[in-house]
Tab-separated table of C-alpha atoms in Angstrom:
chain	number	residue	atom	x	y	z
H	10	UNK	CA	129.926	95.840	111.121
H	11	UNK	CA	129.379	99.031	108.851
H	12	UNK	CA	125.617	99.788	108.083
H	13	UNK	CA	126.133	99.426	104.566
H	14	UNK	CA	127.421	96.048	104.907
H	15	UNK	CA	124.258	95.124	107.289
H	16	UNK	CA	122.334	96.665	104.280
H	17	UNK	CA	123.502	93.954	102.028
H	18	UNK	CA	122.890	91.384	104.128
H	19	UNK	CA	119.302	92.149	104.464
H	20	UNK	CA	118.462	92.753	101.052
H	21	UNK	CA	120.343	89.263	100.132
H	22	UNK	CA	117.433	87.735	102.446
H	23	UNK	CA	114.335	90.139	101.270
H	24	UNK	CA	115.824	88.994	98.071
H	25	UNK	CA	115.771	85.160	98.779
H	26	UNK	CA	112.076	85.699	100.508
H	27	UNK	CA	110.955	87.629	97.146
H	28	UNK	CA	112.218	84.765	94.880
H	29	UNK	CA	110.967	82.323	97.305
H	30	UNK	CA	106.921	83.549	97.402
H	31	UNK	CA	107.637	83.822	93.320
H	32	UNK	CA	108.250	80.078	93.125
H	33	UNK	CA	105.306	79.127	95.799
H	34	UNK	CA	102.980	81.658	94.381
H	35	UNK	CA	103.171	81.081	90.600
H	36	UNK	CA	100.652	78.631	88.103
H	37	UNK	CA	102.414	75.573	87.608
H	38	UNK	CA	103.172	76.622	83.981
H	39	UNK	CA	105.336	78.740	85.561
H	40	UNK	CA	107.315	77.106	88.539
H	41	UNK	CA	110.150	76.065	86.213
H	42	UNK	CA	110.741	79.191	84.746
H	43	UNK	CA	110.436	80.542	88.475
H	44	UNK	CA	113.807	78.736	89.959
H	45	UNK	CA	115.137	80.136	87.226
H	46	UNK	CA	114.406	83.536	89.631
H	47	UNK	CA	115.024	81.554	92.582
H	48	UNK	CA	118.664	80.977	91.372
H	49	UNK	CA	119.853	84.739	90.531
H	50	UNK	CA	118.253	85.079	94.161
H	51	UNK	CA	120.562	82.727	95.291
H	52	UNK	CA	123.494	84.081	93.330
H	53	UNK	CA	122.950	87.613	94.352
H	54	UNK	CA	122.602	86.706	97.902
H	55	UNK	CA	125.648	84.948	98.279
H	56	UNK	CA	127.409	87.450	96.332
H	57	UNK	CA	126.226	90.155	98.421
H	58	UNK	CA	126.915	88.333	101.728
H	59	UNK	CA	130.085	87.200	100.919
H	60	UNK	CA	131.232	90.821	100.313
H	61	UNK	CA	129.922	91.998	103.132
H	62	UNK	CA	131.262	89.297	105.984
H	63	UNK	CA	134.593	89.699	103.893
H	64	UNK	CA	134.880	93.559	103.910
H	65	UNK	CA	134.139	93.214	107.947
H	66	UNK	CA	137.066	90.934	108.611
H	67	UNK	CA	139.651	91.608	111.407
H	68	UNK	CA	143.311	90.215	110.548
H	69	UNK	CA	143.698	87.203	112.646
H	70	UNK	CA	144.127	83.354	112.216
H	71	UNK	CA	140.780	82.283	111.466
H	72	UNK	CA	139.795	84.994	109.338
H	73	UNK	CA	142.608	84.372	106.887
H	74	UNK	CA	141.413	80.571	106.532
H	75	UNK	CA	137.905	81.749	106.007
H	76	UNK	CA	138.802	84.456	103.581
H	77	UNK	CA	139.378	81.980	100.292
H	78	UNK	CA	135.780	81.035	100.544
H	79	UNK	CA	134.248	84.157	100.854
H	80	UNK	CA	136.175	85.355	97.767
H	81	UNK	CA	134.991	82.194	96.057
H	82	UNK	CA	131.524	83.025	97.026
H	83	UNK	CA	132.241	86.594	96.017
H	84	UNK	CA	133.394	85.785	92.132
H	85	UNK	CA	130.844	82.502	92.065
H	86	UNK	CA	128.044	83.993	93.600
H	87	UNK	CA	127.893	87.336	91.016
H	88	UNK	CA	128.130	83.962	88.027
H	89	UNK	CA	125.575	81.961	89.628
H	90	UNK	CA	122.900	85.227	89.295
H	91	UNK	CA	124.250	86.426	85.834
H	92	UNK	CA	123.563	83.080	83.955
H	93	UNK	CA	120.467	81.951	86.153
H	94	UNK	CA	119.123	86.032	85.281
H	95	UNK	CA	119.609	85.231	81.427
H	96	UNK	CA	117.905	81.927	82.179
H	97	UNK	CA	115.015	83.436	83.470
H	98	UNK	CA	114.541	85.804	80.736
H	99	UNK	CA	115.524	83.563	77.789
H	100	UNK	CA	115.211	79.621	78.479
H	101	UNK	CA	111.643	79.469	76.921
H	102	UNK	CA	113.390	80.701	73.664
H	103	UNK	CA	115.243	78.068	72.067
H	104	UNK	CA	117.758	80.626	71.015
H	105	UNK	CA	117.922	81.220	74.549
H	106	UNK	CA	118.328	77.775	75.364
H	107	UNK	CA	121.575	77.821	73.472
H	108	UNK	CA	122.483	80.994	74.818
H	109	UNK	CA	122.490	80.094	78.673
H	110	UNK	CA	124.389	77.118	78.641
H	111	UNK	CA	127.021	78.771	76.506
H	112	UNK	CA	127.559	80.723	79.140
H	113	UNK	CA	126.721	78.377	81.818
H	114	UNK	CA	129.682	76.056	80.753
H	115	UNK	CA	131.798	79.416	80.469
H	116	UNK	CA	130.616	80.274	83.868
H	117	UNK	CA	131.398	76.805	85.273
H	118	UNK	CA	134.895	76.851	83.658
H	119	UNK	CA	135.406	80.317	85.440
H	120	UNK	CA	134.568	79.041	88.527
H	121	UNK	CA	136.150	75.702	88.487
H	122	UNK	CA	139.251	77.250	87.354
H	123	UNK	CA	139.293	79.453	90.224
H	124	UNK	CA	138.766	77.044	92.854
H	125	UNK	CA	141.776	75.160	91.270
H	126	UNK	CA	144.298	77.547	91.843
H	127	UNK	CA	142.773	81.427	92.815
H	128	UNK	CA	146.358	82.649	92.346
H	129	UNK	CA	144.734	82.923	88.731
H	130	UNK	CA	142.685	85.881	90.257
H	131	UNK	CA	144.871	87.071	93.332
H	132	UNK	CA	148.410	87.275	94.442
H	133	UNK	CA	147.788	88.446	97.996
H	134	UNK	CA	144.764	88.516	100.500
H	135	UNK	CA	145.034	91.864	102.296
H	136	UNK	CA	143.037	92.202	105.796
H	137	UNK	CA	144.240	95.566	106.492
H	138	UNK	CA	142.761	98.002	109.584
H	139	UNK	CA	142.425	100.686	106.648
H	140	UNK	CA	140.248	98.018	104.678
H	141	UNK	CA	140.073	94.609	102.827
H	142	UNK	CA	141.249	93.576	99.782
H	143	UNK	CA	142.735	91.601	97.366
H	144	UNK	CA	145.854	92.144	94.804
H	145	UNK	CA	144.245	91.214	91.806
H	146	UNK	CA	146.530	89.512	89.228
H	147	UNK	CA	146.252	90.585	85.337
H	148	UNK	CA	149.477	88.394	84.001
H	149	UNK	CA	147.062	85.375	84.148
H	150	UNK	CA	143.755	86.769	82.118
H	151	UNK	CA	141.171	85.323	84.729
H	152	UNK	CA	139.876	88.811	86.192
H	153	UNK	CA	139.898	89.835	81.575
H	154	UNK	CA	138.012	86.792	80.919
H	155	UNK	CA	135.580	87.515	84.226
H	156	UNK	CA	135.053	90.845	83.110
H	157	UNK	CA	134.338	89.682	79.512
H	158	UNK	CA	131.836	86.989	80.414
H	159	UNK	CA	130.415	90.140	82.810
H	160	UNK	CA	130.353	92.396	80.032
H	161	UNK	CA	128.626	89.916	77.473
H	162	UNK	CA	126.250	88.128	79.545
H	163	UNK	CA	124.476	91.576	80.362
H	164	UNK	CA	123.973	92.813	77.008
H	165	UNK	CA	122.450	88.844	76.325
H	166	UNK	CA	119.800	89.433	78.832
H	167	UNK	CA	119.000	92.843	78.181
H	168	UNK	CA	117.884	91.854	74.643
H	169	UNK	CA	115.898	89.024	75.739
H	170	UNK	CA	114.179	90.790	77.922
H	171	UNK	CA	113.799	93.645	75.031
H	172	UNK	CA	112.701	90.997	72.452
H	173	UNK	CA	110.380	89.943	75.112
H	174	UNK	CA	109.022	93.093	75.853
H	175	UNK	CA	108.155	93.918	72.474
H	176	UNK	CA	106.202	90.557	71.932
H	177	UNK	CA	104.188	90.265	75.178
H	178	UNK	CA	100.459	90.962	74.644
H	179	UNK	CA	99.480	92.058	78.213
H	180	UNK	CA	99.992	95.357	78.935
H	181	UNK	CA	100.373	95.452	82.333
H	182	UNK	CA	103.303	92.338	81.673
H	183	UNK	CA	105.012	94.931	79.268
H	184	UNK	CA	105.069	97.725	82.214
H	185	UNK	CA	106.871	95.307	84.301
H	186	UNK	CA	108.844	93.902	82.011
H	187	UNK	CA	109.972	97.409	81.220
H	188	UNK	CA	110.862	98.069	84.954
H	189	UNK	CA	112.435	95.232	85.121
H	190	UNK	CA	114.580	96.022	81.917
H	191	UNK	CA	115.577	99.591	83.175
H	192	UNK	CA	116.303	98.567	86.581
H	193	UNK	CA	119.058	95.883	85.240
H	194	UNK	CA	120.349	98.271	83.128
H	195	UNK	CA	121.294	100.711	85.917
H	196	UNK	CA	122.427	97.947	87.906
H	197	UNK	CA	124.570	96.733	85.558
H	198	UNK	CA	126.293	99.497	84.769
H	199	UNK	CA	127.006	100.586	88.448
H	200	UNK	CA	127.964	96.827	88.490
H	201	UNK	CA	130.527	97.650	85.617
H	202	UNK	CA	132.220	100.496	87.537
H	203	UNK	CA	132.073	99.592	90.873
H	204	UNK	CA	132.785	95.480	90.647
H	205	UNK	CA	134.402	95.263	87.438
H	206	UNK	CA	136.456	98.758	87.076
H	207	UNK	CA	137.242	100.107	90.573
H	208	UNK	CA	138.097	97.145	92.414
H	209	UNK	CA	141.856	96.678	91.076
H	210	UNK	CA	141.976	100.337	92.998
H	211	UNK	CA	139.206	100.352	95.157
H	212	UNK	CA	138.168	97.184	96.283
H	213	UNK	CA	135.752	98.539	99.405
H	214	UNK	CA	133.163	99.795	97.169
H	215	UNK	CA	132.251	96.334	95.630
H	216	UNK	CA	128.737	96.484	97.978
H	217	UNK	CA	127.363	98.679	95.052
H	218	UNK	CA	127.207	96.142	92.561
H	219	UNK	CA	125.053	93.250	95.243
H	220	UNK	CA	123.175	96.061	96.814
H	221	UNK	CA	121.748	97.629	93.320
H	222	UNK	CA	120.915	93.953	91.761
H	223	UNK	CA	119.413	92.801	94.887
H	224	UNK	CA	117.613	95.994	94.895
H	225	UNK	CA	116.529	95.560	91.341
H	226	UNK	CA	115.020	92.019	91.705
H	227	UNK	CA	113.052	92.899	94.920
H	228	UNK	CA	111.735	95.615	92.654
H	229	UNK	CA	110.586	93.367	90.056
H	230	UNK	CA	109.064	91.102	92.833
H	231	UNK	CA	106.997	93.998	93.505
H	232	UNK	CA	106.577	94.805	90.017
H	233	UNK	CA	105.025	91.588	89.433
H	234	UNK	CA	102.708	92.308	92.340
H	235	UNK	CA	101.662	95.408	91.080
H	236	UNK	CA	101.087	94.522	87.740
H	237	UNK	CA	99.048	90.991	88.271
H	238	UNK	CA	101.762	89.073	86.733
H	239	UNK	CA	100.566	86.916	89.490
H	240	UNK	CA	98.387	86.173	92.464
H	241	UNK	CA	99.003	84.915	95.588
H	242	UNK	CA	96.252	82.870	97.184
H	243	UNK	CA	98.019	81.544	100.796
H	244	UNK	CA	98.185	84.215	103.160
H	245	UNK	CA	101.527	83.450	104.372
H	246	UNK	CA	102.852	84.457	100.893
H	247	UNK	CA	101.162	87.629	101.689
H	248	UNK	CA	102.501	88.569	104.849
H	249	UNK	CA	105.786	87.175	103.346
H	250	UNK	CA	105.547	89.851	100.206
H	251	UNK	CA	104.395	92.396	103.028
H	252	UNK	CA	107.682	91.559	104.410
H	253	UNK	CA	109.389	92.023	101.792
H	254	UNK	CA	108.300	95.396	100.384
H	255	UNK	CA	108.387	97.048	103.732
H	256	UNK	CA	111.487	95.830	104.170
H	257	UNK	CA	112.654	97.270	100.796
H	258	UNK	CA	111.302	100.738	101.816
H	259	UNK	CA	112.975	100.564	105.020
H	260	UNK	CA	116.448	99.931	103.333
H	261	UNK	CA	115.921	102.601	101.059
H	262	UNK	CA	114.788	105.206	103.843
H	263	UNK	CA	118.542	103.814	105.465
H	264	UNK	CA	120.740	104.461	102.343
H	265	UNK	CA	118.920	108.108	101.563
H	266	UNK	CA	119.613	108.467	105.971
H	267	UNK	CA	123.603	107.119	105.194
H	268	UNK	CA	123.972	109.414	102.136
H	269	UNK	CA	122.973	112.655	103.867
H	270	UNK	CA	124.504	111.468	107.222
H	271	UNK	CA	127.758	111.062	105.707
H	272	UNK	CA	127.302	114.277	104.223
H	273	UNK	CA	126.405	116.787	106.706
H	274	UNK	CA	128.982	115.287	109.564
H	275	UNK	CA	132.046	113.231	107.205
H	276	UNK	CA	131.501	110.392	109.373
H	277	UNK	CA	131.482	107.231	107.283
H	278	UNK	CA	129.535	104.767	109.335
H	279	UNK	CA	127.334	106.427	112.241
H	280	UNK	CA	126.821	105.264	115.893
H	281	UNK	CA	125.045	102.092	117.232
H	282	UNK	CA	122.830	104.913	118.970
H	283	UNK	CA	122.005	106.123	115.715
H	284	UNK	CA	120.984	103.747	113.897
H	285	UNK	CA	118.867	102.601	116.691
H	286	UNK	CA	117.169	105.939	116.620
H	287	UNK	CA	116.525	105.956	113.373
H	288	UNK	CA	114.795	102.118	113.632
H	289	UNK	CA	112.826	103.865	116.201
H	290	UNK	CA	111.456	107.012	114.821
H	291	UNK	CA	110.573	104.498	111.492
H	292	UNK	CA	108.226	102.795	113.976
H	293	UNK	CA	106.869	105.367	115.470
H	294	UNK	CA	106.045	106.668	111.873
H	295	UNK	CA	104.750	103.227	110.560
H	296	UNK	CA	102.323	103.376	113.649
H	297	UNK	CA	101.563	106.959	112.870
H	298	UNK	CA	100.802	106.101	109.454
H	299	UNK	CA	97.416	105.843	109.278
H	300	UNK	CA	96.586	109.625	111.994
H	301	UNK	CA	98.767	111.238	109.348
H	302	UNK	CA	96.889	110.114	106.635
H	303	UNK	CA	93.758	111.071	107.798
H	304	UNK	CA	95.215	114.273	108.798
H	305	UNK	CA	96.170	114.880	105.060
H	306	UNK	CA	92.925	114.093	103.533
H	307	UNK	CA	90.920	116.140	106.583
H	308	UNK	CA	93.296	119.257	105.638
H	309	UNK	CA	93.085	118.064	101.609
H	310	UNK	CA	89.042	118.317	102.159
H	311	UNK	CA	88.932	121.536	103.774
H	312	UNK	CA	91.022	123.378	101.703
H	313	UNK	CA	90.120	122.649	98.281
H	314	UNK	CA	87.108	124.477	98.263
H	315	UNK	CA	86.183	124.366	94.857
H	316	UNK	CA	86.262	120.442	94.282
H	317	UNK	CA	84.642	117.535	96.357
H	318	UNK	CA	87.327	115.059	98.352
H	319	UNK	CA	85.218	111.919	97.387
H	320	UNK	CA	87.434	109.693	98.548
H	321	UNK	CA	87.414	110.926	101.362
H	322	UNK	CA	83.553	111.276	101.779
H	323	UNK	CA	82.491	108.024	100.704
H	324	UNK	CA	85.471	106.676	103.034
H	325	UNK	CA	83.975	108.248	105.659
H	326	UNK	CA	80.238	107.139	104.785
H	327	UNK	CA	81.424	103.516	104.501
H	328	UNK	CA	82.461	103.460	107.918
H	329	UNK	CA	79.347	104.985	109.314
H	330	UNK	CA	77.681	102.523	112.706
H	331	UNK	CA	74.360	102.021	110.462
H	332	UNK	CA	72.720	100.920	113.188
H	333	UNK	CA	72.976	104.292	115.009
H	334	UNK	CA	73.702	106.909	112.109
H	335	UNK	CA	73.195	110.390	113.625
H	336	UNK	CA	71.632	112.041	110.103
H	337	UNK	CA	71.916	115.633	111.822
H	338	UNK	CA	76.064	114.905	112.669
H	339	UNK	CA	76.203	113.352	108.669
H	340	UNK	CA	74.271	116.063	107.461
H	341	UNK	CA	76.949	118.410	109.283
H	342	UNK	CA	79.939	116.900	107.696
H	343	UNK	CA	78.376	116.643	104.020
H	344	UNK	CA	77.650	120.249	104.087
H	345	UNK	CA	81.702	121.067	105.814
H	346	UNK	CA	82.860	118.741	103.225
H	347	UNK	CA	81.090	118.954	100.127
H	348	UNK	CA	81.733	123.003	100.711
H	349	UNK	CA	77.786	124.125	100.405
H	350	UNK	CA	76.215	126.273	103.632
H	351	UNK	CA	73.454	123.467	103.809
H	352	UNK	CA	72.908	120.129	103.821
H	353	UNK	CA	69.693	118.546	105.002
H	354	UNK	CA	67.907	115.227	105.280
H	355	UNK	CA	64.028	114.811	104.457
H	356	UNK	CA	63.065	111.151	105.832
H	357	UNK	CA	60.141	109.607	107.089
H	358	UNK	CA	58.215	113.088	107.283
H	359	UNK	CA	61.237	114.503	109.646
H	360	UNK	CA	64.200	117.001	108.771
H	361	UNK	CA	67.457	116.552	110.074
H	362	UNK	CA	69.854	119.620	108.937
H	363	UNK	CA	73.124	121.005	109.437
H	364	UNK	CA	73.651	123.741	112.090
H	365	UNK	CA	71.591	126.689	111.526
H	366	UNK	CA	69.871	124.534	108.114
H	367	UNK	CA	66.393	125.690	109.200
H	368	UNK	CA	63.229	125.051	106.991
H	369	UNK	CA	59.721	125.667	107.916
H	370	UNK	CA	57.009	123.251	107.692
H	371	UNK	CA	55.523	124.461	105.090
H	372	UNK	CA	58.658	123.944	102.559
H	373	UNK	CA	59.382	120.810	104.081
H	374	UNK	CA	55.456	119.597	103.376
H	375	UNK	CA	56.106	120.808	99.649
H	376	UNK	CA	59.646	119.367	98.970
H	377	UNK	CA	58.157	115.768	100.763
H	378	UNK	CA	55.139	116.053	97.641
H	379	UNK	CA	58.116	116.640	94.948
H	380	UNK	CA	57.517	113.697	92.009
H	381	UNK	CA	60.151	111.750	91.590
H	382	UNK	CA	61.726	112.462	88.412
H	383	UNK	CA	62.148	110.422	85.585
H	384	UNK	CA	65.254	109.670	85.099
H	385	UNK	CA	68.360	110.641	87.458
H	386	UNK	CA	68.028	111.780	91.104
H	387	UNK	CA	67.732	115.548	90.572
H	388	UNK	CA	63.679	117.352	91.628
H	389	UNK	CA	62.917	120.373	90.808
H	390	UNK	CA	63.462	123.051	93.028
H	391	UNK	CA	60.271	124.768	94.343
H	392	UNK	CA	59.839	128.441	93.651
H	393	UNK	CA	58.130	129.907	97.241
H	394	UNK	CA	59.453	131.871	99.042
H	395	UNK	CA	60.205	129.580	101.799
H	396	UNK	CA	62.244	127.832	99.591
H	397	UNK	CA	64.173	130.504	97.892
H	398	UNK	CA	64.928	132.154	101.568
H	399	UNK	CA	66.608	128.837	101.992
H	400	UNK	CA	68.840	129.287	99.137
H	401	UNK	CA	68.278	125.603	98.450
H	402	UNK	CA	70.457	124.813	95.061
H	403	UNK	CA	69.750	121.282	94.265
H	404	UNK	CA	67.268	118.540	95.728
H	405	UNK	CA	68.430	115.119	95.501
H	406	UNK	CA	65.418	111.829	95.838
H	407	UNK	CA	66.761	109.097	97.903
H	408	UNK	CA	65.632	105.915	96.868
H	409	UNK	CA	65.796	102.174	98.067
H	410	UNK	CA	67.039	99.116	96.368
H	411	UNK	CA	63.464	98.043	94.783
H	412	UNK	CA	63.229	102.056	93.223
H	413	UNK	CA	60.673	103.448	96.542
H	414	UNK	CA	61.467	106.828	97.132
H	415	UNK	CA	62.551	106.860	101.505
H	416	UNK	CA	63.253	110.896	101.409
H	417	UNK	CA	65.265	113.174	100.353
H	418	UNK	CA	68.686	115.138	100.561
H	419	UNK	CA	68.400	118.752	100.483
H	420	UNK	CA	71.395	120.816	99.651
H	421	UNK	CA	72.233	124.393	99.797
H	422	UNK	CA	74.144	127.041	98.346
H	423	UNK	CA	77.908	125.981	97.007
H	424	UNK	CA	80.292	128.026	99.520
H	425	UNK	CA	82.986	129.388	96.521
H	426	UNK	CA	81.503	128.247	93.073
H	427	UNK	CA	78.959	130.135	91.771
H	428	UNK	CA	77.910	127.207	89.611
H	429	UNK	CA	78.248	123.102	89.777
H	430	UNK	CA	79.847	121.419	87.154
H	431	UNK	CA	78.863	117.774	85.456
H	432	UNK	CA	81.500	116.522	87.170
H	433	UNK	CA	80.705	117.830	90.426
H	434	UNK	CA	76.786	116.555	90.230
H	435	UNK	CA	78.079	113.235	89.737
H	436	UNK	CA	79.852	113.160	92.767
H	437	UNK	CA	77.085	114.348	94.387
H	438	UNK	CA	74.861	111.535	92.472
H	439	UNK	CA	77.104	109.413	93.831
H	440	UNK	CA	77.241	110.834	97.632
H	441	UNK	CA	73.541	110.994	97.665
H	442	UNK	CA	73.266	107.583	96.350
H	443	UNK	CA	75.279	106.188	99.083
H	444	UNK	CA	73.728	107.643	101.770
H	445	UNK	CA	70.425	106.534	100.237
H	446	UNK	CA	71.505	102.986	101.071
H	447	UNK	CA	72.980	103.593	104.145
H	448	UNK	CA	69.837	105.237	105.737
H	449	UNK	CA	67.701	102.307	104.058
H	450	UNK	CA	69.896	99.665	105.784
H	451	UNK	CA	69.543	101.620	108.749
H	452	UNK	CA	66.090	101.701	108.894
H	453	UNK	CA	65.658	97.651	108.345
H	454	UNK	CA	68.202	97.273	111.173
H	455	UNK	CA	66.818	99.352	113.744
């Protein structure tokens, strides 16, 4: 089978799974309007698969008997998802009401109609080695009135989901919404050209239509994730929507790998050995994941000199072994990462500095009898000359949860900023506050 066609396939399911955890996951002021999701799901999968097993058809007995029914499934499946899409968006209008089962009865005429006699569609079935098809028939006005009810049924939904969009308070709802309205859009007119325009000529690019919809509705799922429309509570319905947007990304890594296969060597479906490559090096990346995104924010941190990673640092600081924190190692990466020459620690009458952070005992005695200040964090900075040989820039007091000062953070001299701005103090604040509490719970666990 071509990869495009496996393509389909899969997104039909990740589509059914997406509409599925929407049903399970939603309040139960919503579950109704839900299968209304569940059913374009449905539509579009059955579309989509019937295209695809149709288009992969060899000519022989049993495929002409089963060809009828995936046409029927082809034509009723693309109905089914148009009137259950506008039923999603409009049924808790009563305009919309009216509007669906107009063309819900329309739809079921269509359909019934066709099943009846599909002459009224097709005069021939063509199973052909240089591709499928059918000879669509325009002296009987089915494949017209299809393409009308196509034509009008988009437009319907599109302003329901406009007049939607334009009333719903939430503002995260409206950025979904608004996804949701672009991504139809595009799918509908791709949808126009390549299932309602091209297939009288070319009848083997029908996949576009089923792929982009199928596409567009997974995107909404995720959409609807992003954007709290709702929350899932089981954890299956989490690994399920896991499921379902990695599986999303991996189709879309496959279609961007197709396109610029097809491209560079004018082959038009590549190699079993291929594609099994390529399933490979995407799990080999996926397990890589996380080494190459510490990589990124190690090389991020030590090359923007002039601005503190704090991500990064409090990342780090989270995931320190409290029970066996190594002060002189974190005073060592605060001072590589935080770009000064220095950083120190002052606690419990004992100094634990960065390599070649050396203080004598005298400063140290001095900066340990430093008032804590009144408001903030910041002391001020003796003037000996100890202190200034240390080029010590800014003293932070470390403090415990009940407000006891428990020592000190010393830092040095900022390696490439001759000054420190209000926005980098508060990340400092903020660093210094952190380790604070990690040295604090240390100390009570040790």
């Amino acid at each position: 089978m071509h990869l495009l066609y496996i393509l389909v396939i899969i997104v039909a399911v990740l589509t059914i799974m997406a509409a599925l955890a929407l049903v399970l996951g939603s309040p139960k002021g919503e579950k109704t309007r839900s299968l209304w999701f569940l059913a374009a799901a449905t539509g579009a999968a059955i579309w989509g698969m019937s295209i695809s097993v149709f288009l992969s058809l060899k000519n022989g007995e049993v495929q002409q008997m089963n060809a009828p029914y995936l046409i029927a499934g082809i034509y009723g499946g693309a109905i089914l998802m148009d009137v259950a899409l506008l039923g999603y968006i409009s049924w808790k209008y009563k305009l919309g009401k009216v509007v669906t089962s107009l063309f819900a009865i329309a739809g079921i005429v269509l359909f019934t109609l066709f099943m009846y006699d599909p002459s009224m569609l097709h005069s021939s079935i063509n199973l052909l080695s240089a591709g499928n098809s059918i000879t669509i028939d325009f002296s009987r006005g089915f494949y017209v009135a299809y393409a009308l009810f196509f034509c009008t049924i988009t437009p319907a939904f599109c302003g329901f989901l406009i007049y939607q969009i334009r009333h719903e308070k939430s503002k995260q709802a409206r950025k979904g919404l608004w996804f949701f309205l672009i991504g139809l859009s595009v799918a509908g007119f791709l949808s126009l050209i390549f299932d309602i325009i091209l297939p009288p000529s070319r009848y083997d690019l029908i996949w576009v239509g089923p792929l982009t919809i199928g596409l567009v509705i997974i995107g909404f799922y995720y959409a609807i994730l992003r954007f709290k429309m709702i929350t899932l509570n089981a954890n299956w319905l989490r690994v399920m929507s896991y499921i379902v947007v990695m599986g999303s990304a991996m189709i879309v890594y496959l279609l961007i790998f197709h396109l610029v296969f097809s491209a560079l060597f004018r082959i038009s479906n590549p190699s079993f050995q291929v594609i099994l490559l390529n399933f490979i090096m995407i799990a080999i990346v996926l397990l890589l994941t996380p080494a190459i995104s510490e990589i990124f924010a190690l090389a991020k941190s030590w090359i923007m000199t002039k601005q503190i990673n704090i991500a990064y640092i409090v990342k780090k600081i989270t995931a320190l072994n409290r029970k066996q924190i190594d002060l002189k190692e974190m005073a060592g990466f605060l001072a590589e990462h935080m770009h000064f020459n220095d950083v120190g620690f002052l606690v419990n009458g004992r100094f634990y500095g960065s390599d070649d952070f050396r203080m004598t005992a005298a400063s140290l005695e001095e900066i340990e009898k430093l008032k804590k200040p009144e408001h903030g964090i910041w002391q001020d900075v003796p003037s000996t000359q100890d202190v200034r040989e240390a080029e010590i820039s800014r003293i932070g007091v470390l403090t415990n949860a009940k407000g006891d000062v428990i020592g000190q953070m010393i830092i040095g001299k900022p390696v490439s900023r001759t000054t420190l701005s209000r926005e980098d103090l508060t990340e400092i604040e903020m660093i210094t506050n952190l380790m604070a509490v990690v040295i604090e719970n240390g100390s009570r666990r040790s």
